[in-house]
XYZ file of C-alpha atoms in Angstrom:
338
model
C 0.000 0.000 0.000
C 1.296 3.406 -1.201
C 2.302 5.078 2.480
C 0.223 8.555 1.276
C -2.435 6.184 0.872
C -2.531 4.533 4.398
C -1.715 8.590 5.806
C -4.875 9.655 4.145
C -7.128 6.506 5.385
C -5.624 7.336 9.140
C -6.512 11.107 8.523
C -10.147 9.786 7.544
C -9.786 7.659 10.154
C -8.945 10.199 12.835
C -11.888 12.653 11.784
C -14.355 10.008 11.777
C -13.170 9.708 15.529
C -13.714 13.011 16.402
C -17.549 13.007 15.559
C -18.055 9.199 16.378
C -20.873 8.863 19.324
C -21.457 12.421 19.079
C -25.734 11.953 19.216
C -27.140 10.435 21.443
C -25.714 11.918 24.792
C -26.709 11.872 28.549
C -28.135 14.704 30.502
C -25.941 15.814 33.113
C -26.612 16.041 36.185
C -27.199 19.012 38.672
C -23.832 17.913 40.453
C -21.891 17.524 37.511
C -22.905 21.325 36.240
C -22.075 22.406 39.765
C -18.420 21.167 39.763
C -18.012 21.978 35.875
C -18.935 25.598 36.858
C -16.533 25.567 39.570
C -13.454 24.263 37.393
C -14.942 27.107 34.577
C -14.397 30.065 37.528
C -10.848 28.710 38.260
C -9.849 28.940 35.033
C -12.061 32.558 34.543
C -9.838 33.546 37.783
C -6.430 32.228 35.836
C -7.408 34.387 32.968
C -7.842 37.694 34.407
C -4.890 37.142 36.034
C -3.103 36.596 33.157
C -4.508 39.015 30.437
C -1.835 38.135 27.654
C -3.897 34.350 27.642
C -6.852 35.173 25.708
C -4.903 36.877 23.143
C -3.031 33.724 22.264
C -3.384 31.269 19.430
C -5.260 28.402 21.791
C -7.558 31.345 22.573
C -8.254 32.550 18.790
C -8.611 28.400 17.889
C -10.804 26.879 20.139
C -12.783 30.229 21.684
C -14.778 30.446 18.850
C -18.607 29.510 19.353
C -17.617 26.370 17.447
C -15.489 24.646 19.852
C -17.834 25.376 22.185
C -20.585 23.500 20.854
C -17.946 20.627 20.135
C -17.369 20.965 23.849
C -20.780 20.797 24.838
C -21.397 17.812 22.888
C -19.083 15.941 24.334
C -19.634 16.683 27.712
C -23.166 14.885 27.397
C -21.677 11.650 26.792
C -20.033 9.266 29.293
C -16.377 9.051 27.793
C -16.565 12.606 27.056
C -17.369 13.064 30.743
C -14.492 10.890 31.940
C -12.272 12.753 29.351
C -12.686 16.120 31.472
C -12.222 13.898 34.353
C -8.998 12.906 33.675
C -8.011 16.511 32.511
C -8.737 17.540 35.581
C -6.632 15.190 37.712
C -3.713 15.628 35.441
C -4.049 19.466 36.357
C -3.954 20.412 32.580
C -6.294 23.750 31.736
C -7.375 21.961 28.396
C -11.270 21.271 27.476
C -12.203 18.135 25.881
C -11.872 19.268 22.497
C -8.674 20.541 22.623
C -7.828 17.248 24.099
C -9.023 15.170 21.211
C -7.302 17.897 18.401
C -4.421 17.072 20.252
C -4.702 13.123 19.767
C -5.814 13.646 16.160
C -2.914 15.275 15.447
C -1.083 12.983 16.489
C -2.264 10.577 14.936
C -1.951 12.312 11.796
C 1.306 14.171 11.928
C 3.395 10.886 13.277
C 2.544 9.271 10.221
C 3.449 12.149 8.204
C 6.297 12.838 9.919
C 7.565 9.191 9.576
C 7.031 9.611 5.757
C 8.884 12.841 4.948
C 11.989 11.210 7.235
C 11.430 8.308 4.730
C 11.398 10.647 1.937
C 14.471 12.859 3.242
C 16.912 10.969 5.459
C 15.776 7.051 6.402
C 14.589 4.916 3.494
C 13.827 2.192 5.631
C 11.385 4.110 7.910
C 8.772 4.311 4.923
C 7.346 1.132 4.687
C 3.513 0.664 5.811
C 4.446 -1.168 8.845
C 6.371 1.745 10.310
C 3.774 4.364 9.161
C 1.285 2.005 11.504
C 3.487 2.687 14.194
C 3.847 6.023 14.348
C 0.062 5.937 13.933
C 0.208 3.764 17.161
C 2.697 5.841 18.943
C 0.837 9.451 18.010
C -2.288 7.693 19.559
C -0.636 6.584 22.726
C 1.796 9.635 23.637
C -0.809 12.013 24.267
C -2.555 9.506 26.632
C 0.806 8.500 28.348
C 1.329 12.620 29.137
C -1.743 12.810 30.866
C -1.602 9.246 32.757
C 1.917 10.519 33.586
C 1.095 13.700 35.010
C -1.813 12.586 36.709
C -0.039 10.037 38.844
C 3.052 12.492 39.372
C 0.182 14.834 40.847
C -1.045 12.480 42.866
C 1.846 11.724 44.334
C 2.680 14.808 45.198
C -0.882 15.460 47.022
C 0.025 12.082 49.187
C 3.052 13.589 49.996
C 1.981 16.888 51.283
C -1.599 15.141 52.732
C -0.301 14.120 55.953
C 0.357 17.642 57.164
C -2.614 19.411 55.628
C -4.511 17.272 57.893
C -2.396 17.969 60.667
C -3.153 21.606 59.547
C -6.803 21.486 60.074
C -6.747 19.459 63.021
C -4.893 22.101 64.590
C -7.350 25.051 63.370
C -10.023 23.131 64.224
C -8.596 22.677 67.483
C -8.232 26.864 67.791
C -11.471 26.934 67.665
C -12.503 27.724 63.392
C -15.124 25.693 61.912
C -14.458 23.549 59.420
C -14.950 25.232 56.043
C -12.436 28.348 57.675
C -10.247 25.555 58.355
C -9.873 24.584 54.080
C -9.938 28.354 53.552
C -6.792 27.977 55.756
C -5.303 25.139 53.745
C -5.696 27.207 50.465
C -4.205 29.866 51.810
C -1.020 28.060 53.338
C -0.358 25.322 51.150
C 0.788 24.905 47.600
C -0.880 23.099 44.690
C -2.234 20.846 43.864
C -3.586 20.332 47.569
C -4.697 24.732 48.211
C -6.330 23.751 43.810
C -8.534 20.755 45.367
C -9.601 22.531 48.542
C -9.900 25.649 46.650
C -12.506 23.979 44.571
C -14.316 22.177 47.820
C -14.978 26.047 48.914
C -16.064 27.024 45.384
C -18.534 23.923 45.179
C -19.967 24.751 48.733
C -20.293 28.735 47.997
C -22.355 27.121 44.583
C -24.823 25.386 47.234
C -23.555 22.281 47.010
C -23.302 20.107 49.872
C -19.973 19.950 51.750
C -20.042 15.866 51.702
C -21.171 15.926 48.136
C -18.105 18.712 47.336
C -16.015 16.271 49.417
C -16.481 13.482 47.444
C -16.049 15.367 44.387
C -12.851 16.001 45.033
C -12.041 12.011 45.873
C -13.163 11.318 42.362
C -10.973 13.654 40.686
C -8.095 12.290 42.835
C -8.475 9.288 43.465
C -5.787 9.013 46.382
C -7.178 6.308 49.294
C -5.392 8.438 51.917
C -8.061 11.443 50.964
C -10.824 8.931 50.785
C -9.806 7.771 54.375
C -10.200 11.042 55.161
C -13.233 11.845 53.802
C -14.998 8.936 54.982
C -13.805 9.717 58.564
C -15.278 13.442 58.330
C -18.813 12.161 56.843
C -18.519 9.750 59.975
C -17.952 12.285 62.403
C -20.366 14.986 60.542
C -23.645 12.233 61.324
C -22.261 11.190 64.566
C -20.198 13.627 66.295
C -17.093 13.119 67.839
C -14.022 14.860 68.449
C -12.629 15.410 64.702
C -9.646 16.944 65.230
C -7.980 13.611 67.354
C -9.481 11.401 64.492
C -7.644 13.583 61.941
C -4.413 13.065 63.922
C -4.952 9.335 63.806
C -5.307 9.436 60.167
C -2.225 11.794 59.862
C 0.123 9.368 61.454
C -1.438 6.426 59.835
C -0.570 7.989 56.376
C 2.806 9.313 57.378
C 3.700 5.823 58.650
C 2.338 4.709 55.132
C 4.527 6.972 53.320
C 7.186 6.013 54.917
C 6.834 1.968 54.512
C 6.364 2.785 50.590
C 9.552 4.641 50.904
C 11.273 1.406 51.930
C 9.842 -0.479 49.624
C 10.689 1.054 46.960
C 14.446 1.582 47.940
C 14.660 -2.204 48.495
C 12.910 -2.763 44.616
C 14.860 -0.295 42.811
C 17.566 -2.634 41.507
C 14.567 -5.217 40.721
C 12.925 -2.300 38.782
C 15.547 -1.148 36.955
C 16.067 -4.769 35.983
C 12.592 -4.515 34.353
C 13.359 -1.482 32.483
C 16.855 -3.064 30.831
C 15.264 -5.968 29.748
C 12.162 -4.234 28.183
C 14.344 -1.571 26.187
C 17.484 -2.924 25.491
C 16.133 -5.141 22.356
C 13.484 -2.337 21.190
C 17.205 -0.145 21.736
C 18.700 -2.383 19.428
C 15.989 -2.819 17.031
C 15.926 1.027 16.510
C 19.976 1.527 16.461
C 20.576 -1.414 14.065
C 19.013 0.097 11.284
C 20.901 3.143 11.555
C 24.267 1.666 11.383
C 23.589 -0.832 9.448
C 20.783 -1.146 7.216
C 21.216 -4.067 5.257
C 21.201 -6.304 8.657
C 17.629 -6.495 9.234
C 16.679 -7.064 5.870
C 16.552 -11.000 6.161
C 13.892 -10.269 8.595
C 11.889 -8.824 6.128
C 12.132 -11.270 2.978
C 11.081 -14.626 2.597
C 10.047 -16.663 3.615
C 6.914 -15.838 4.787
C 3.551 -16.995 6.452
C 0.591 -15.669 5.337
C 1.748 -13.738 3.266
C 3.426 -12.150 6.147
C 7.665 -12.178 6.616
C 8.457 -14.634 9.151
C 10.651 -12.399 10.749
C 8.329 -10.037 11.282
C 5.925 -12.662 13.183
C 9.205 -13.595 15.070
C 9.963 -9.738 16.500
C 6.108 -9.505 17.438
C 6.302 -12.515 19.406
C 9.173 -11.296 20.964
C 7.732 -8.355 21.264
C 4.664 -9.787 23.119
C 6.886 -12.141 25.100
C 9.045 -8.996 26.632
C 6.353 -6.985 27.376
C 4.670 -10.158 29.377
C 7.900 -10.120 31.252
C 8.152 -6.281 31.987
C 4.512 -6.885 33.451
C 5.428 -9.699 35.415
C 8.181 -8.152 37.042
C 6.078 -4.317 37.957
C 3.556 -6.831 39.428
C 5.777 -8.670 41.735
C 7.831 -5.472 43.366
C 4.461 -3.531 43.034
C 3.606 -4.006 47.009
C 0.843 -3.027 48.395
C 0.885 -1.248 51.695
C-alpha cells in the first residue's frame, strides 16, 4: 500500500473519531454542572490574572462559538465526561476538544512525519508497517502525558496530605469551623492540595453540599489516603465526635504509610531497573541497528513468509509480546501493596 495512501485513510480515520458517538448523549446532572462551573471560575480567575492568555493562538482556535458547541457535545456523553475527568486530575487547563485535536494530530502528523523522514533521510522508515506505528505511537503519547502527570500529581498530594490534615486538626482545634479551616489550607499550602480545597470552597459557595463537594474532590483524585479522610469526616459529621484527634490518627497512619512505601521502593529499585533493561534494550537495538547498518535487518523482512506475512516479522512480534509479558510480570511482583 502506497504510504500517502494509508496517511490519508488514518486522517479519515482520525476525523471520523472526532464526531463518532457524538448523538445520542446523557443529561448531566445538577452535580456535575455544579463542579463543571466551579473548574470554569478557576480557570475565569487564571485568565484575568493573566490578560496576555486570551490573546493567544489556543484562545483565537478553540474560543470560537464552534469549539464550544464541540465541547458541549461531548460533555453529554459518558467518555466525554471521563475525558474532562482525567483533565482535571492531570491538572492540565485543556477542554475536551482541545484534548481530542491534540490526539488527532497525532495521529496524523506521526505518520506524516515518519514519511517525509522516509522521503528525506531514512529509506527504511517508509514502509507501511512503520507508518502504523507512528500511527500507534501518536495515539498513545498524548494519553501517556496525561496518565503521567496525573499520577506524578497524585503523588505529590500524598506527599503533602499528611500535614494538611495535621493543619486542620490544629485550626479546628483553635477553635474555626471547618470550612475556615480549608480556607486555611488554600491559603497556606501549595498546589495541587490549596487547587482541590480551593474547589471544595467554590462547590460549597455554589450550594452544594460539603459531603457531596467532598467526594467530588475524591473522584478527581483518586488518592485512598483522601478517601480515608473523607470517609472519617462524613462519619464524624452524622455522629459527632471529636474530629480533630481522628484527623491526627489518620495523619500518622498515612505518614507511617509513606514512609513503609519509601522502603519499599528503595529495596525494589535494583529489581525495577532490571525490568526497564530488559524491556528496552532489544526495542534499543531494534531502533539503532538500522541506523548503522541497514542491510542487517533485511533477512527479517524477505522470505520466507507466512501468510503472506515475513516470518521475521511474526518472530519480532512474538518477541515483542513475550518482553512486554515479562516487563509486566516483574512491575507486578515489586508492586507491594501497603
Amino acid at each position: 500500500m502506497d504510504p500517502a495512501v494509508l496517511v490519508a485513510i488514518l486522517a479519515a480515520v482520525a476525523v471520523l473519531l472526532l464526531f463518532f458517538g457524538v448523538f445520542g448523549g446523557r443529561r448531566i446532572s445538577p452535580t456535575e454542572r455544579l463542579e463543571q462551573v466551579a473548574i470554569a471560575a478557576t480557570e475565569a480567575r487564571n485568565r484575568d490574572r493573566d490578560p496576555k492568555q486570551g490573546k493567544t493562538l489556543r484562545a483565537r482556535l478553540f474560543g470560537g462559538r464552534a469549539a464550544i458547541g464541540v465541547d458541549r457535545v461531548v460533555e453529554r456523553r459518558d467518555w466525554g465526561s471521563n475525558m474532562a475527568r482525567e483533565l482535571a486530575r492531570a491538572d492540565l487547563q485543556l477542554r475536551p476538544s482541545e484534548y481530542l485535536a491534540i490526539r488527532i494530530g497525532a495521529i496524523v502528523g506521526a505518520p506524516m512525519a515518519m514519511y517525509l523522514l522516509a522521503a528525506t533521510v531514512f529509506p527504511t522508515l517508509g514502509s507501511p508497517l512503520a507508518i502504523l506505528l507512528a500511527a500507534v505511537l501518536g495515539w498513545w503519547i498524548p494519553r501517556f502525558y496525561v496518565n503521567r502527570r496525573k499520577n506524578k500529581r497524585l503523588r505529590s498530594f500524598n506527599d503533602h496530605l499528611a500535614d494538611t490534615i495535621t493543619l486542620v486538626a490544629n485550626a479546628l482545634r483553635a477553635g474555626a469551623s471547618f470550612l475556615q479551616a480549608i480556607e486555611l489550607v488554600v491559603r497556606e499550602t501549595q498546589p495541587p492540595i490549596s487547587t482541590e480545597f480551593n474547589r471544595v470552597i467554590r462547590e460549597v459557595n455554589l450550594g452544594l453540599p460539603f459531603e457531596q463537594a467532598l467526594t467530588n474532590m475524591v473522584r478527581r483524585v483518586r488518592s485512598e489516603d483522601l478517601e480515608l479522610m473523607t470517609t472519617a469526616i462524613t462519619i464524624q459529621h452524622q455522629v459527632g465526635g471529636n474530629l480533630a484527634e481522628i484527623l491526627d490518627s489518620i495523619a500518622f497512619t498515612i505518614r507511617e504509610r509513606i514512609r513503609i512505601k519509601g522502603e519499599i521502593r528503595t529495596l525494589t529499585a535494583q529489581q525495577r531497573m532490571s525490568g526497564y533493561v530488559v524491556a528496552g534494550l532489544p526495542i534499543g537495538l531494534v531502533v539503532i541497528l538500522p541506523l548503522i547498518a541497514p542491510s542487517f535487518m533485511e533477512p527479517m523482512f524477505g522470505d520466507p513468509t507466512i501468510f503472506g506475512i515475513p516470518a521475521g516479522v511474526i518472530i519480532l512480534a512474538i518477541g515483542g509480546v513475550m518482553m512486554a509479558i515479562g516487563f509486566l510480570l516483574i512491575r507486578r511482583i515489586v508492586d507491594i501493596e501497603v
